[in-house]
Short mmCIF file of N, CA, C and O in Angstrom, two decimals:
data_model
loop_
_atom_site.label_atom_id
_atom_site.label_comp_id
_atom_site.label_asym_id
_atom_site.label_seq_id
_atom_site.Cartn_x
_atom_site.Cartn_y
_atom_site.Cartn_z
N MET A 1 -0.24 44.64 4.52
CA MET A 1 -1.64 44.59 5.01
C MET A 1 -1.55 44.53 6.75
O MET A 1 -0.80 43.95 6.94
N ASP A 2 -3.06 44.57 7.05
CA ASP A 2 -3.01 44.68 8.18
C ASP A 2 -3.62 43.26 8.79
O ASP A 2 -3.89 43.01 10.00
N GLY A 3 -4.14 42.67 7.99
CA GLY A 3 -4.59 41.37 8.53
C GLY A 3 -3.51 40.21 8.88
O GLY A 3 -2.37 40.34 9.29
N PRO A 4 -3.87 39.16 9.19
CA PRO A 4 -3.43 38.02 10.03
C PRO A 4 -2.19 37.50 8.93
O PRO A 4 -2.42 37.86 7.83
N GLN A 5 -1.02 37.45 9.60
CA GLN A 5 0.02 37.01 8.78
C GLN A 5 0.04 35.73 8.30
O GLN A 5 -0.28 34.64 9.24
N ARG A 6 0.04 35.10 7.03
CA ARG A 6 0.01 33.88 6.60
C ARG A 6 1.60 33.46 6.34
O ARG A 6 2.04 33.73 5.71
N THR A 7 1.64 32.05 6.97
CA THR A 7 2.81 31.23 6.71
C THR A 7 2.64 30.01 5.81
O THR A 7 1.33 29.55 5.71
N ALA A 8 3.71 29.69 5.12
CA ALA A 8 3.49 28.76 4.22
C ALA A 8 3.51 27.25 5.08
O ALA A 8 4.34 27.16 5.99
N LEU A 9 2.48 26.69 4.64
CA LEU A 9 2.31 25.29 5.07
C LEU A 9 3.30 24.36 4.51
O LEU A 9 3.59 23.99 3.28
N PHE A 10 3.93 23.92 5.30
CA PHE A 10 5.29 22.99 4.87
C PHE A 10 5.28 21.60 5.77
O PHE A 10 5.58 21.63 7.19
N LEU A 11 5.35 20.61 5.00
CA LEU A 11 5.58 19.19 5.48
C LEU A 11 6.94 18.57 5.10
O LEU A 11 7.22 18.68 3.98
N ALA A 12 7.29 18.25 6.23
CA ALA A 12 8.84 17.45 6.14
C ALA A 12 8.76 16.51 4.94
O ALA A 12 7.62 15.69 5.01
N ARG A 13 9.38 16.35 4.14
CA ARG A 13 9.50 15.03 3.33
C ARG A 13 9.27 13.85 3.67
O ARG A 13 8.77 12.85 3.41
N ALA A 14 10.23 13.50 4.60
CA ALA A 14 10.20 12.25 5.45
C ALA A 14 9.03 11.94 6.27
O ALA A 14 8.24 10.73 6.03
N SER A 15 8.37 13.11 6.76
CA SER A 15 6.92 12.89 7.62
C SER A 15 5.91 12.71 6.52
O SER A 15 4.96 11.69 6.83
N TYR A 16 5.85 13.43 5.36
CA TYR A 16 5.15 13.30 4.30
C TYR A 16 5.06 11.67 3.71
O TYR A 16 3.95 11.05 3.83
N ARG A 17 6.13 11.31 3.48
CA ARG A 17 6.44 9.76 3.15
C ARG A 17 5.79 9.04 4.08
O ARG A 17 5.43 7.61 3.49
N GLN A 18 6.25 8.94 5.23
CA GLN A 18 5.72 8.14 6.20
C GLN A 18 4.30 7.93 6.34
O GLN A 18 3.82 7.06 6.63
N ARG A 19 3.50 9.12 6.26
CA ARG A 19 2.23 9.35 6.35
C ARG A 19 1.60 8.66 5.21
O ARG A 19 0.43 7.68 5.20
N ARG A 20 1.97 8.59 3.92
CA ARG A 20 1.49 7.96 2.78
C ARG A 20 1.79 6.74 2.56
O ARG A 20 0.92 5.39 2.30
N LEU A 21 2.89 6.26 3.54
CA LEU A 21 3.25 4.59 3.56
C LEU A 21 2.05 4.13 4.38
O LEU A 21 1.65 2.90 4.45
N ARG A 22 1.64 4.73 5.54
CA ARG A 22 0.60 4.08 6.44
C ARG A 22 -0.65 4.24 5.82
O ARG A 22 -1.22 3.20 6.17
N ASP A 23 -0.93 4.98 4.90
CA ASP A 23 -2.22 5.13 4.18
C ASP A 23 -2.05 3.84 3.15
O ASP A 23 -3.10 3.19 2.93
N ALA A 24 -0.92 3.57 2.65
CA ALA A 24 -0.94 2.58 1.73
C ALA A 24 -1.08 1.24 2.22
O ALA A 24 -1.76 0.06 1.86
N ALA A 25 -0.36 0.97 3.70
CA ALA A 25 -0.48 -0.02 4.63
C ALA A 25 -2.04 -0.26 4.75
O ALA A 25 -2.27 -1.75 4.79
N LEU A 26 -2.67 0.73 5.00
CA LEU A 26 -4.15 0.68 5.21
C LEU A 26 -4.94 0.19 4.03
O LEU A 26 -5.96 -0.65 4.07
N LEU A 27 -4.37 0.23 2.80
CA LEU A 27 -5.15 -0.17 1.56
C LEU A 27 -4.64 -1.60 1.02
O LEU A 27 -5.10 -1.95 0.14
N VAL A 28 -3.59 -1.97 1.76
CA VAL A 28 -3.37 -3.52 1.28
C VAL A 28 -4.31 -4.54 1.19
O VAL A 28 -4.54 -5.25 0.61
N PRO A 29 -5.24 -4.39 2.40
CA PRO A 29 -6.27 -5.63 2.41
C PRO A 29 -7.26 -5.30 1.24
O PRO A 29 -7.85 -6.14 0.82
N VAL A 30 -7.56 -4.27 1.14
CA VAL A 30 -8.53 -3.59 0.04
C VAL A 30 -7.97 -4.22 -1.19
O VAL A 30 -8.68 -4.71 -2.32
N LEU A 31 -6.75 -3.90 -1.57
CA LEU A 31 -6.11 -4.63 -2.69
C LEU A 31 -6.12 -5.96 -2.69
O LEU A 31 -6.46 -6.58 -3.78
N GLY A 32 -5.92 -6.65 -1.55
CA GLY A 32 -6.11 -8.08 -1.51
C GLY A 32 -7.44 -8.69 -1.83
O GLY A 32 -7.57 -9.79 -2.84
N ILE A 33 -8.23 -8.22 -1.55
CA ILE A 33 -9.76 -8.61 -1.87
C ILE A 33 -10.09 -8.37 -3.35
O ILE A 33 -10.88 -9.10 -3.93
N ILE A 34 -9.89 -7.11 -3.80
CA ILE A 34 -9.79 -6.99 -5.64
C ILE A 34 -9.16 -8.02 -6.01
O ILE A 34 -9.49 -8.81 -6.79
N LEU A 35 -8.17 -8.43 -5.80
CA LEU A 35 -6.96 -9.37 -6.34
C LEU A 35 -7.58 -10.70 -6.39
O LEU A 35 -7.80 -11.61 -7.35
N TRP A 36 -8.25 -10.89 -5.19
CA TRP A 36 -8.73 -12.32 -5.01
C TRP A 36 -10.24 -12.50 -5.50
O TRP A 36 -10.61 -13.71 -5.83
N ILE A 37 -10.66 -11.47 -5.82
CA ILE A 37 -12.25 -11.47 -6.31
C ILE A 37 -12.32 -11.50 -7.79
O ILE A 37 -13.09 -12.34 -8.62
N VAL A 38 -11.11 -11.18 -8.85
CA VAL A 38 -10.91 -11.16 -10.20
C VAL A 38 -11.33 -12.63 -10.65
O VAL A 38 -11.85 -12.68 -11.43
N PRO A 39 -10.51 -13.63 -9.66
CA PRO A 39 -10.91 -15.16 -10.49
C PRO A 39 -12.41 -15.29 -10.50
O PRO A 39 -12.86 -16.17 -11.36
N LEU A 40 -13.15 -14.66 -9.64
CA LEU A 40 -14.42 -14.95 -9.67
C LEU A 40 -15.25 -14.28 -10.65
O LEU A 40 -16.45 -14.76 -11.10
N LEU A 41 -14.92 -13.37 -11.27
CA LEU A 41 -15.47 -12.65 -12.60
C LEU A 41 -15.29 -13.35 -13.86
O LEU A 41 -15.49 -12.97 -14.74
N TRP A 42 -14.21 -14.36 -13.97
CA TRP A 42 -13.91 -14.97 -15.16
C TRP A 42 -15.34 -15.78 -15.42
O TRP A 42 -15.89 -16.40 -15.02
N SER A 43 -15.40 -15.71 -16.85
CA SER A 43 -16.34 -16.59 -17.35
C SER A 43 -16.24 -17.96 -17.13
O SER A 43 -15.05 -18.42 -17.23
N ALA A 44 -17.15 -18.67 -16.97
CA ALA A 44 -17.17 -20.22 -16.84
C ALA A 44 -17.14 -20.90 -18.12
O ALA A 44 -17.57 -22.38 -18.31
N ALA A 45 -17.50 -20.10 -19.13
CA ALA A 45 -17.65 -20.70 -20.72
C ALA A 45 -16.23 -21.74 -20.90
O ALA A 45 -15.15 -20.95 -20.78
N PRO A 46 -16.47 -22.68 -21.61
CA PRO A 46 -15.53 -23.46 -21.81
C PRO A 46 -14.57 -23.09 -23.03
O PRO A 46 -13.78 -23.63 -23.50
N ASP A 47 -15.23 -22.03 -23.55
CA ASP A 47 -14.43 -21.53 -25.01
C ASP A 47 -13.31 -20.60 -24.70
O ASP A 47 -13.73 -19.26 -24.61
N GLY A 48 -12.52 -20.78 -24.08
CA GLY A 48 -11.24 -19.78 -24.14
C GLY A 48 -10.94 -19.45 -22.65
O GLY A 48 -10.32 -18.50 -22.24
N ALA A 49 -11.63 -19.63 -21.71
CA ALA A 49 -11.82 -19.13 -20.34
C ALA A 49 -10.69 -19.85 -19.74
O ALA A 49 -10.27 -20.95 -19.83
N PRO A 50 -10.19 -19.24 -18.66
CA PRO A 50 -8.88 -19.71 -17.98
C PRO A 50 -9.37 -20.87 -17.06
O PRO A 50 -10.47 -20.84 -16.67
N SER A 51 -8.63 -21.83 -17.38
CA SER A 51 -8.87 -23.28 -16.22
C SER A 51 -8.80 -22.91 -14.75
O SER A 51 -8.21 -21.82 -14.45
N GLY A 52 -9.20 -23.92 -14.13
CA GLY A 52 -9.31 -23.89 -12.76
C GLY A 52 -7.95 -23.92 -12.27
O GLY A 52 -7.48 -23.36 -11.19
N ARG A 53 -6.80 -24.53 -13.04
CA ARG A 53 -5.45 -24.44 -12.51
C ARG A 53 -4.87 -23.05 -12.73
O ARG A 53 -3.95 -22.60 -11.63
N PHE A 54 -5.23 -22.36 -13.86
CA PHE A 54 -4.63 -20.91 -13.81
C PHE A 54 -5.27 -20.26 -12.72
O PHE A 54 -4.57 -19.33 -12.28
N ALA A 55 -6.53 -20.30 -12.29
CA ALA A 55 -6.85 -19.44 -11.15
C ALA A 55 -6.09 -19.82 -9.79
O ALA A 55 -5.90 -18.99 -9.01
N ILE A 56 -5.92 -21.09 -9.62
CA ILE A 56 -5.05 -21.42 -8.36
C ILE A 56 -3.97 -20.86 -8.30
O ILE A 56 -3.35 -20.37 -7.50
N VAL A 57 -3.32 -20.82 -9.37
CA VAL A 57 -1.84 -20.07 -10.01
C VAL A 57 -1.87 -18.61 -9.66
O VAL A 57 -0.99 -17.94 -8.99
N TYR A 58 -3.02 -17.97 -10.19
CA TYR A 58 -3.29 -16.50 -10.06
C TYR A 58 -3.59 -16.27 -8.38
O TYR A 58 -2.96 -15.24 -7.84
N ILE A 59 -4.20 -16.96 -7.82
CA ILE A 59 -4.41 -16.51 -6.17
C ILE A 59 -3.29 -16.69 -5.46
O ILE A 59 -3.27 -16.11 -4.73
N PHE A 60 -2.44 -17.80 -5.70
CA PHE A 60 -1.24 -17.70 -4.97
C PHE A 60 -0.25 -16.67 -5.55
O PHE A 60 0.63 -16.21 -4.61
N GLY A 61 -0.09 -16.30 -6.72
CA GLY A 61 0.57 -15.46 -7.24
C GLY A 61 0.33 -13.96 -6.54
O GLY A 61 1.04 -13.39 -5.96
N ALA A 62 -1.02 -13.71 -6.43
CA ALA A 62 -1.55 -12.52 -5.73
C ALA A 62 -1.12 -12.51 -4.26
O ALA A 62 -0.82 -11.52 -3.63
N TRP A 63 -1.14 -13.80 -3.50
CA TRP A 63 -0.93 -13.75 -2.12
C TRP A 63 0.58 -13.47 -2.05
O TRP A 63 1.01 -12.99 -1.15
N VAL A 64 1.52 -14.18 -2.96
CA VAL A 64 3.06 -13.73 -2.66
C VAL A 64 3.03 -12.17 -3.11
O VAL A 64 3.65 -11.74 -2.38
N LEU A 65 2.54 -11.97 -3.93
CA LEU A 65 2.46 -10.37 -4.10
C LEU A 65 2.15 -9.59 -3.19
O LEU A 65 2.90 -8.44 -2.82
N LEU A 66 1.01 -9.59 -2.45
CA LEU A 66 0.68 -8.91 -1.25
C LEU A 66 1.77 -9.08 0.10
O LEU A 66 1.89 -8.19 0.68
N ILE A 67 2.16 -10.39 0.18
CA ILE A 67 3.40 -10.55 1.07
C ILE A 67 4.43 -9.80 0.89
O ILE A 67 4.97 -9.02 1.73
N ILE A 68 5.04 -9.79 -0.26
CA ILE A 68 6.32 -8.86 -0.97
C ILE A 68 5.92 -7.32 -0.60
O ILE A 68 6.58 -6.51 0.17
N LEU A 69 4.78 -6.88 -0.79
CA LEU A 69 4.29 -5.54 -0.90
C LEU A 69 4.18 -5.22 0.66
O LEU A 69 4.63 -4.12 1.07
N THR A 70 3.44 -5.86 1.33
CA THR A 70 3.25 -5.55 2.71
C THR A 70 4.79 -5.66 3.54
O THR A 70 4.97 -4.75 4.53
N ALA A 71 5.70 -6.27 3.33
CA ALA A 71 7.19 -6.58 3.70
C ALA A 71 7.83 -5.32 3.47
O ALA A 71 8.53 -4.56 4.19
N PHE A 72 7.75 -4.97 2.03
CA PHE A 72 8.53 -3.53 1.64
C PHE A 72 7.62 -2.57 2.69
O PHE A 72 8.51 -1.54 3.07
N ILE A 73 6.52 -2.45 2.77
CA ILE A 73 6.00 -1.20 3.38
C ILE A 73 6.23 -1.36 5.07
O ILE A 73 6.72 -0.32 5.38
N SER A 74 6.43 -2.39 5.23
CA SER A 74 6.70 -2.56 6.69
C SER A 74 8.09 -2.37 7.18
O SER A 74 8.47 -1.43 8.06
N ARG A 75 9.11 -2.76 6.24
CA ARG A 75 10.30 -2.29 6.29
C ARG A 75 10.84 -0.87 6.05
O ARG A 75 11.41 0.04 6.96
N SER A 76 9.92 -0.08 5.18
CA SER A 76 9.99 1.13 4.83
C SER A 76 9.40 2.06 6.24
O SER A 76 9.93 2.76 6.62
N LEU A 77 8.56 1.56 6.84
CA LEU A 77 7.75 2.22 8.02
C LEU A 77 8.76 2.04 9.30
O LEU A 77 8.59 2.86 10.17
N ARG A 78 9.92 1.02 9.32
CA ARG A 78 10.66 0.65 10.47
C ARG A 78 11.80 1.47 10.40
O ARG A 78 12.79 1.45 11.50
N ARG A 79 11.87 2.29 9.60
CA ARG A 79 13.48 2.94 9.41
C ARG A 79 13.72 3.93 10.44
O ARG A 79 12.76 4.57 11.01
N PRO A 80 14.83 3.89 10.89
CA PRO A 80 15.17 5.07 12.04
C PRO A 80 14.46 6.51 11.82
O PRO A 80 13.99 6.98 12.84
N ASP A 81 14.31 7.01 10.38
CA ASP A 81 13.88 8.26 10.25
C ASP A 81 12.46 8.36 10.70
O ASP A 81 11.93 9.64 10.97
N ALA A 82 11.66 7.21 10.48
CA ALA A 82 10.38 7.29 11.01
C ALA A 82 9.97 7.48 12.48
O ALA A 82 9.35 8.34 12.89
N LEU A 83 11.19 7.12 13.44
CA LEU A 83 11.19 7.61 14.64
C LEU A 83 11.19 8.94 14.95
O LEU A 83 10.58 9.71 15.82
N HIS A 84 12.15 9.55 14.54
CA HIS A 84 12.38 11.12 14.55
C HIS A 84 11.31 11.93 13.99
O HIS A 84 11.03 12.78 14.79
N ASP A 85 10.46 11.21 13.26
CA ASP A 85 9.38 12.06 12.92
C ASP A 85 8.24 12.18 13.84
O ASP A 85 7.93 13.02 13.92
N GLU A 86 8.24 10.82 14.29
CA GLU A 86 7.28 10.85 15.63
C GLU A 86 7.59 11.59 16.79
O GLU A 86 6.94 12.27 17.36
N ASP A 87 8.84 11.70 17.27
CA ASP A 87 9.51 12.59 18.04
C ASP A 87 9.12 14.16 17.88
O ASP A 87 8.84 14.89 18.75
N ASP A 88 9.22 14.64 16.80
CA ASP A 88 8.81 15.89 16.21
C ASP A 88 7.19 16.38 16.43
O ASP A 88 6.76 17.60 16.38
N GLY A 89 6.37 15.19 17.05
CA GLY A 89 4.98 15.40 17.08
C GLY A 89 4.14 15.21 15.86
O GLY A 89 3.07 15.53 15.80
N GLY A 90 4.65 14.69 14.87
CA GLY A 90 4.03 14.70 13.64
C GLY A 90 3.28 13.37 13.61
O GLY A 90 2.20 12.99 13.67
#
């Protein structure tokens, strides 16, 4: 064909993974807000509703989960292969 030649769009796997990790890091605060709002949605009815003690344990559990998730994402983003992807212009 005489038209412009099309080349396949290829993203390096490491570069793609780093970008998705950055996207995940941006969504962690949104996840935190959603997790912390859940106890507010619980019914205040005395028949089978979770107690205030359970809500406090849930809040701190969600907090610990967010800390672990953020540490994992942070450690993954600081890998040496992330520096090489940035040098390539990505």
